[in-house]
mmCIF file of C-alpha atoms and ligand atoms in Angstrom:
data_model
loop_
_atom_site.group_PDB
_atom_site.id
_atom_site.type_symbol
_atom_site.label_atom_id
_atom_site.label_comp_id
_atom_site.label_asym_id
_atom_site.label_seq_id
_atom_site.Cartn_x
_atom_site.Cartn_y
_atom_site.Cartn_z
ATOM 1 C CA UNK Y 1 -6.139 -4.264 -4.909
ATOM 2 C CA UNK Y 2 -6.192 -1.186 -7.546
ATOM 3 C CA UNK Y 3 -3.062 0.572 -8.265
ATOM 4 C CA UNK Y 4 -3.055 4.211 -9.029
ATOM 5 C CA UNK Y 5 0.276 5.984 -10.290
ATOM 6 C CA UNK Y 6 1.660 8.959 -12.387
ATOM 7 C CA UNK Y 7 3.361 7.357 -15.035
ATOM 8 C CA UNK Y 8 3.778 3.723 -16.507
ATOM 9 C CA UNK Y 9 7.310 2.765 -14.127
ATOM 10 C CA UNK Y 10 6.057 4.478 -11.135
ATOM 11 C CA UNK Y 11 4.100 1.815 -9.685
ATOM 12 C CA UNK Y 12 7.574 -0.386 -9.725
ATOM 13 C CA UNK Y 13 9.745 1.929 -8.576
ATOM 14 C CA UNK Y 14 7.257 2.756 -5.340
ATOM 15 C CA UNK Y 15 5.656 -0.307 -4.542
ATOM 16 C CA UNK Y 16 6.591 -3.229 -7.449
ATOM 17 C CA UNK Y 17 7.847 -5.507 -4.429
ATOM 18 C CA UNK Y 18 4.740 -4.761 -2.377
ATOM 19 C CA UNK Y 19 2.471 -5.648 -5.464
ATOM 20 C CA UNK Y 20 4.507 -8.893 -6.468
ATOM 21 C CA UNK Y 21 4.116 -10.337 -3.500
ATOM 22 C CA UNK Y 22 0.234 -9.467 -3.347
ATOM 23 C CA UNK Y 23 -0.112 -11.215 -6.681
ATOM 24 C CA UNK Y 24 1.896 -14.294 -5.671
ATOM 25 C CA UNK Y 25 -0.551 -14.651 -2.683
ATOM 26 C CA UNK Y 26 -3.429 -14.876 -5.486
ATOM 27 C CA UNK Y 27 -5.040 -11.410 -4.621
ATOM 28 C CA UNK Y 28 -5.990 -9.870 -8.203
ATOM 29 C CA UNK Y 29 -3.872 -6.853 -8.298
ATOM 30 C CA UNK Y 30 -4.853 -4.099 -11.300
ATOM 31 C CA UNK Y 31 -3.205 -1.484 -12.146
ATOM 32 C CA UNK Y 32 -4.291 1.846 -13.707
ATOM 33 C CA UNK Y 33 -1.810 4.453 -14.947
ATOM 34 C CA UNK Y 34 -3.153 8.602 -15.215
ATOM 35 C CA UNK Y 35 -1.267 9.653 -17.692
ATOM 36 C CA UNK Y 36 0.694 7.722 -20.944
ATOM 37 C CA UNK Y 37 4.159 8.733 -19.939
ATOM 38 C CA UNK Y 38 4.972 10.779 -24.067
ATOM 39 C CA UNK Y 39 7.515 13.351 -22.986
ATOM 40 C CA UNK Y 40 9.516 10.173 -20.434
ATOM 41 C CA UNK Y 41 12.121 10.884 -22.921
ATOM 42 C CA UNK Y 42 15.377 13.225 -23.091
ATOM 43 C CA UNK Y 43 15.838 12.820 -26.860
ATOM 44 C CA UNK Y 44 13.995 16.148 -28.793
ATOM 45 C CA UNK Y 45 13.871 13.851 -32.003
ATOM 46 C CA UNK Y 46 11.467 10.955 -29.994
ATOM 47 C CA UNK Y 47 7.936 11.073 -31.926
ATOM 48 C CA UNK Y 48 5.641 11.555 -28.553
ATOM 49 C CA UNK Y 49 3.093 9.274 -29.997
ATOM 50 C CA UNK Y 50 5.587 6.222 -30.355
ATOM 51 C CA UNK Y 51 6.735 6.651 -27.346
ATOM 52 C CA UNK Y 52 3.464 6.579 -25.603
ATOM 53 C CA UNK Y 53 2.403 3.396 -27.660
ATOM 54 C CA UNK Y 54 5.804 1.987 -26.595
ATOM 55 C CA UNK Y 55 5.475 2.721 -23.052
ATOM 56 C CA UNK Y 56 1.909 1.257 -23.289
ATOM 57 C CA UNK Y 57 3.450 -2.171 -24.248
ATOM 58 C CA UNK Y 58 6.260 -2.047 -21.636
ATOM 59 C CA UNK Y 59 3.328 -1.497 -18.843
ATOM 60 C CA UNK Y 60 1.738 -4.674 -20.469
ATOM 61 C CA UNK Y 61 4.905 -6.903 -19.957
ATOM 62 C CA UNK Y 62 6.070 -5.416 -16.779
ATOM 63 C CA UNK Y 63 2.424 -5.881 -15.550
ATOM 64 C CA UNK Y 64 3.110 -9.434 -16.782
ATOM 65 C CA UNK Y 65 6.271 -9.768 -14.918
ATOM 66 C CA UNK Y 66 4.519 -9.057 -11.205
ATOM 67 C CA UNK Y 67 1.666 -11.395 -12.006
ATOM 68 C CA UNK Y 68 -1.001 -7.938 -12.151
ATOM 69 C CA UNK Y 69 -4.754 -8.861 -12.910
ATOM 70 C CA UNK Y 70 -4.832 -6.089 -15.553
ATOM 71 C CA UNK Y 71 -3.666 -2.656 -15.896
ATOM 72 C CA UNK Y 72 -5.024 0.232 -17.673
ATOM 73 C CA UNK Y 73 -2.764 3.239 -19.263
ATOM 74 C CA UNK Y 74 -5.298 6.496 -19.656
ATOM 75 C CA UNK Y 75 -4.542 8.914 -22.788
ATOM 76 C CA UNK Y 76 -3.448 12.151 -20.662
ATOM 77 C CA UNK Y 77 -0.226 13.706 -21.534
ATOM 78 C CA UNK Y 78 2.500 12.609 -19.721
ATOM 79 C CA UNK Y 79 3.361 16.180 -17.499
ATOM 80 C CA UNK Y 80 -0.285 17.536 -17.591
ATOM 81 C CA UNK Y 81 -1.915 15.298 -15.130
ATOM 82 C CA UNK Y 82 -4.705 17.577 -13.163
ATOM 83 C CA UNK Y 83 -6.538 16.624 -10.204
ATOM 84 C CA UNK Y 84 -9.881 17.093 -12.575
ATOM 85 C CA UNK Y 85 -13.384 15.791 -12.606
ATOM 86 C CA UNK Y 86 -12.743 13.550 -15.890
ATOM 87 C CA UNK Y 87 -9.398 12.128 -13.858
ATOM 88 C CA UNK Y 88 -11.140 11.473 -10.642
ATOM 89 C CA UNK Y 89 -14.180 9.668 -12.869
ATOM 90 C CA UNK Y 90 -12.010 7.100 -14.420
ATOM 91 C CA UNK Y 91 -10.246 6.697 -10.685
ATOM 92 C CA UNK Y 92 -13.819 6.453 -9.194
ATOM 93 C CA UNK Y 93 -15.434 3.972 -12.041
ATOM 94 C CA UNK Y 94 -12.112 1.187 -11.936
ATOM 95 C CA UNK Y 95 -12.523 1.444 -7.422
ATOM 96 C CA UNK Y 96 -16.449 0.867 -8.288
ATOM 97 C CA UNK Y 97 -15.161 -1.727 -11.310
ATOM 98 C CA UNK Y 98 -12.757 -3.768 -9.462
ATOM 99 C CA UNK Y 99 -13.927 -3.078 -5.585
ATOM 100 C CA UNK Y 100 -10.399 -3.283 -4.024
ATOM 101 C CA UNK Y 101 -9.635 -3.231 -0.159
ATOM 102 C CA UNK Y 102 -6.770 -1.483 -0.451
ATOM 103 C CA UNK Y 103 -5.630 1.233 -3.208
ATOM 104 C CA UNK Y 104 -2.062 1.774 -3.299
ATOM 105 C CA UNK Y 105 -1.101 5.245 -4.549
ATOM 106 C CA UNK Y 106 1.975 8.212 -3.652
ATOM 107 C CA UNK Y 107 1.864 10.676 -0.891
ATOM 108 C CA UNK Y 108 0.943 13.890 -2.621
ATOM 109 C CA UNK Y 109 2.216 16.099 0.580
ATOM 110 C CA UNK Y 110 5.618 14.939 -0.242
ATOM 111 C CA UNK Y 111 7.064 17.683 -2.006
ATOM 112 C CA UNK Y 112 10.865 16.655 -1.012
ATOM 113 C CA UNK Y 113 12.820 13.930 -0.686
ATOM 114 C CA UNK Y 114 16.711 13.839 0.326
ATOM 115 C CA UNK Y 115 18.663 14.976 3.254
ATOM 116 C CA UNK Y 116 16.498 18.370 4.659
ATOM 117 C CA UNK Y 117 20.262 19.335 6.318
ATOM 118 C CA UNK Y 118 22.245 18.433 3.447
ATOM 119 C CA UNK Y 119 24.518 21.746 2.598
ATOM 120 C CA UNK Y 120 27.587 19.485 1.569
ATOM 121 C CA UNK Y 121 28.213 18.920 -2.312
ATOM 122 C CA UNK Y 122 28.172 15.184 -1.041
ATOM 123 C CA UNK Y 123 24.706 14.120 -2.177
ATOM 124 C CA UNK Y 124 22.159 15.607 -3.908
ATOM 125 C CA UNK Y 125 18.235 16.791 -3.362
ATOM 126 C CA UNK Y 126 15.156 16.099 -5.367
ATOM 127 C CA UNK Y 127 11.699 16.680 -5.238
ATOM 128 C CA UNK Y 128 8.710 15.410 -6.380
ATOM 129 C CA UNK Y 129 7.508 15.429 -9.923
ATOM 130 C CA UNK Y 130 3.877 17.189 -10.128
ATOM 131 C CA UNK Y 131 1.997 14.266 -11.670
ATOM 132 C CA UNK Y 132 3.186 12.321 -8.800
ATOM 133 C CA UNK Y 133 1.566 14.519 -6.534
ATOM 134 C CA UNK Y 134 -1.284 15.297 -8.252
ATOM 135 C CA UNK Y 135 -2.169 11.252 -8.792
ATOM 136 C CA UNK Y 136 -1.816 10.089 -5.125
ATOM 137 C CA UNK Y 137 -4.500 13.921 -4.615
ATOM 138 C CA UNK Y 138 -6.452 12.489 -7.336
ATOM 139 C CA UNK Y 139 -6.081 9.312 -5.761
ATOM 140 C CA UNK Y 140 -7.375 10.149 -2.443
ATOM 141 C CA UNK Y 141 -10.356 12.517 -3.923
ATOM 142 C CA UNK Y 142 -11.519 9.266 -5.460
ATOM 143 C CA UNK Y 143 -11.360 7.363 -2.738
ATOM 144 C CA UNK Y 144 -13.352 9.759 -0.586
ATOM 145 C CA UNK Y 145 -15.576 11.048 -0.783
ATOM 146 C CA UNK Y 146 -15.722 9.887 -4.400
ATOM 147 C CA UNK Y 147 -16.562 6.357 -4.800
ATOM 148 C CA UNK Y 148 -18.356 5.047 -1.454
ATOM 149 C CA UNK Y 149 -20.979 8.438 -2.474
ATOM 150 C CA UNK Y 150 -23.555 7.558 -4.987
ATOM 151 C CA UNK Y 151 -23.721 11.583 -5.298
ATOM 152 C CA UNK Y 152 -20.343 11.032 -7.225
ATOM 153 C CA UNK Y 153 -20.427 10.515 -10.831
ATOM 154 C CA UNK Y 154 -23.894 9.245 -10.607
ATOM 155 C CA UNK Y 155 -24.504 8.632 -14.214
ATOM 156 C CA UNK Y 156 -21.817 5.388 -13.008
ATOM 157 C CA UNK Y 157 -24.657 3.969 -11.791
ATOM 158 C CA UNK Y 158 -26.671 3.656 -14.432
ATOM 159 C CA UNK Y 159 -23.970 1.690 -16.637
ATOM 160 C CA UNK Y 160 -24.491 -0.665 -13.131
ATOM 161 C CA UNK Y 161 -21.509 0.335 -11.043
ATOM 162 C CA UNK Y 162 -22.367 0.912 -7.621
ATOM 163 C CA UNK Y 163 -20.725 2.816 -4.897
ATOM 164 C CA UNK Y 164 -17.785 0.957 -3.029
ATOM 165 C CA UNK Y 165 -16.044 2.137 0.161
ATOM 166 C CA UNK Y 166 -12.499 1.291 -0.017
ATOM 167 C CA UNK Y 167 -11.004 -0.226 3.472
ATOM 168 C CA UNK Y 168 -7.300 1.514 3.034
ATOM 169 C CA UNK Y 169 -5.064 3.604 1.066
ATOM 170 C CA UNK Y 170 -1.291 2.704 1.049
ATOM 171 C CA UNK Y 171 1.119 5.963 0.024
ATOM 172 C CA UNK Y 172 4.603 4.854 -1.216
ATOM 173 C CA UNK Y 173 7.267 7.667 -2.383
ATOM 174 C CA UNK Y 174 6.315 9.387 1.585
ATOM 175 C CA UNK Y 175 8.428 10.544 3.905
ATOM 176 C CA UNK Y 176 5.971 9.857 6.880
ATOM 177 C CA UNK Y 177 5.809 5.986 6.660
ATOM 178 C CA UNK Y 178 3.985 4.151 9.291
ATOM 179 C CA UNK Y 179 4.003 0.689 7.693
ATOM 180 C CA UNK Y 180 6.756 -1.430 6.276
ATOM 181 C CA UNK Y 181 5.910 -3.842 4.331
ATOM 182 C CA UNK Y 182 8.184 -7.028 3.506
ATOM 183 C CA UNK Y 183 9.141 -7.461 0.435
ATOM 184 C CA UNK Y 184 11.720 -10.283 0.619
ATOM 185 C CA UNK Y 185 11.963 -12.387 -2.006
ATOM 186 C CA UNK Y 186 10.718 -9.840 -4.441
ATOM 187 C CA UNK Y 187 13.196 -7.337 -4.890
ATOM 188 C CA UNK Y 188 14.601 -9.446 -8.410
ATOM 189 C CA UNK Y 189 10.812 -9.680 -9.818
ATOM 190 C CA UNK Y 190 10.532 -5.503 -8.390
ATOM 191 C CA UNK Y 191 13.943 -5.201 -11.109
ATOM 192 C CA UNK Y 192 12.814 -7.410 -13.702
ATOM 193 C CA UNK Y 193 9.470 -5.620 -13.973
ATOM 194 C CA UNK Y 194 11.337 -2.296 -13.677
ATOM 195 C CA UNK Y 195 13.633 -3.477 -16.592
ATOM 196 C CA UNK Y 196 10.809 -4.376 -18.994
ATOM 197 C CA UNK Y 197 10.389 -0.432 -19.157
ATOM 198 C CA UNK Y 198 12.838 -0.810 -21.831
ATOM 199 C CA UNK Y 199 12.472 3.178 -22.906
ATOM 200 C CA UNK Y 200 13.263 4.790 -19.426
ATOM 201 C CA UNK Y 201 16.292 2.201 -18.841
ATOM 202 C CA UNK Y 202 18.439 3.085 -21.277
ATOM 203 C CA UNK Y 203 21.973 3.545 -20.800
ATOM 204 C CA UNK Y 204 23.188 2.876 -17.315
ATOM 205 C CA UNK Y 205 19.827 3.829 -15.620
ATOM 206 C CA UNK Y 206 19.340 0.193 -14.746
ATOM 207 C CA UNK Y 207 22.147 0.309 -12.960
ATOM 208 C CA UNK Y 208 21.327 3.082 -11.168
ATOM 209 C CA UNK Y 209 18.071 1.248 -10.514
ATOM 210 C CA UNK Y 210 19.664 -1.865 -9.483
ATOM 211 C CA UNK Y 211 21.522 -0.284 -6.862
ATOM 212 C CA UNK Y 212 19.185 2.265 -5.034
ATOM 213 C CA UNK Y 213 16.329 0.021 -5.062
ATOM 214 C CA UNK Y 214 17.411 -2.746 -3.024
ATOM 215 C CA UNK Y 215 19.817 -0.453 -0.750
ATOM 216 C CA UNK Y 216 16.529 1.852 -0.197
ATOM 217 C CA UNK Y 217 14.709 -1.833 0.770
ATOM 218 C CA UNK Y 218 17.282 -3.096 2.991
ATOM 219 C CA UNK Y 219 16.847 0.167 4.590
ATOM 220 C CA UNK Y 220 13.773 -0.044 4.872
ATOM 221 C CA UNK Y 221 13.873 -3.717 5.701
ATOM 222 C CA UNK Y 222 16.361 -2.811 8.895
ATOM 223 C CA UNK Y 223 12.874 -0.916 10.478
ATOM 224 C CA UNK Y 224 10.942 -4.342 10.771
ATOM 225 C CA UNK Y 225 13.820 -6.375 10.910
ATOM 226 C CA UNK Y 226 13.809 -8.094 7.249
ATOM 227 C CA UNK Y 227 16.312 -8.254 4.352
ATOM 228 C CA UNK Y 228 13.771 -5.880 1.988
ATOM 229 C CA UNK Y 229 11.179 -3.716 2.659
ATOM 230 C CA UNK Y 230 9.125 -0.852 1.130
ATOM 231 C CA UNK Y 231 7.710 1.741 3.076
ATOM 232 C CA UNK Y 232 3.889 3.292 3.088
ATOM 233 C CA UNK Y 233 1.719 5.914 4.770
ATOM 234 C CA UNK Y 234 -1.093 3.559 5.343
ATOM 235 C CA UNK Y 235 -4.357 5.045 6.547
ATOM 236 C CA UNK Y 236 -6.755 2.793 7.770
ATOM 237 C CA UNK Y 237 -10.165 3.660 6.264
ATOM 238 C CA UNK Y 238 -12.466 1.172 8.317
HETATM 239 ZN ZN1 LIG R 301 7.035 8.971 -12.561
#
């Protein structure tokens, strides 16, 4: 299983129940993170740098916390992820590294997320930040026709790497799920892992956390008929 997110919390937030439970059935779950999450700050005195060593550590122990294999943090600036050639080559080189079945990444047609009728000053809209997008496209670029082609980053090969075809891709943060998975049992390890990204909690963000995250899984859970779920566009690759 291989990972592939934005920024250092987003592979909690989307999926952390999903890959808990994948690592407490023994399947080696990695983890590799585009860009280092320096400007996942509000403060204009936080030195960038520190904060994207900082956020490096917190994706260490929050990796810890769901059991992950490994996970990898790459040095792009946290806002200024692009669907580029040097991007898709480390995405391409850790699918032909670690030869998952399944890559787990976000839908990058979801542009929106919220209530598409909501004209009330009752709740409010959001949409999708751009390196989210642009890492589930980069995602799905490496995928295919990236990684199953030797014609892709060829010089791989030579360091010994050989093409792999992945078997599916699972989008979280979508708003066209077809698959629920269930994630009971796992929403405290999801919040623990979430909480040991001690820099983007601060405050009473936990608590914010701590209440959407397991009222969006029972939610999601009421589909399949389970206390927690999290939901995925899973397309079935063969
Ligand atoms: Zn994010």
């Amino acid at each position: 299983m291989l990972a592939v997110f934005g920024h250092p919390d987003d592979a909690e937030i989307s999926s952390g129940g999903t890959l808990a439970r994948w690592a407490r059935e023994g399947r080696a779950v990695h983890l590799l993170v585009l860009t280092n999450g320096d400007r996942g700050s509000e403060d204009p005195a936080r030195d960038r740098a520190e904060l994207a060593r900082v956020r490096r550590k917190e994706t260490e122990a929050a990796g810890d916390m769901l059991g992950l294999a490994a996970s990898q943090v790459l040095d792009v600036h946290d806002g200024e992820l692009e669907n580029s050639p040097v991007v898709r080559a480390e995405i391409v080189r850790a699918i032909r590294r670690i030869r998952p079945a399944i890559v787990v990444s976000c839908d990058p047609t979801a542009w929106f997320f919220g209530n598409p009728n909501n004209s009330s000053n009752q709740s409010y809209d959001y949409f999708n930040h751009a390196d989210h997008r642009t890492a589930g496209a980069a995602a799905l670029d490496a995928v295919f026709p990236g990684a199953g082609n030797p014609h892709f980053f060829a010089e791989q090969l030579a360091e010994g790497l050989q093409p792999w075809k992945v078997s599916e891709v699972w989008l979280g943060w979508t708003n066209e799920p077809n698959h629920y998975q269930d994630v009971t049992g796992f929403i405290d390890l999801k919040l623990k892992a979430l909480a040991e990204h001690r820099s983007q909690v601060e405050g009473n963000m936990l608590g914010f956390f701590e209440q959407w995250l397991p009222a969006e899984a029972e939610e999601s859970g009421k589909k399949i008929g389970v206390l927690h779920a999290e939901g995925f566009r899973v397309l079935r690759l063969g």
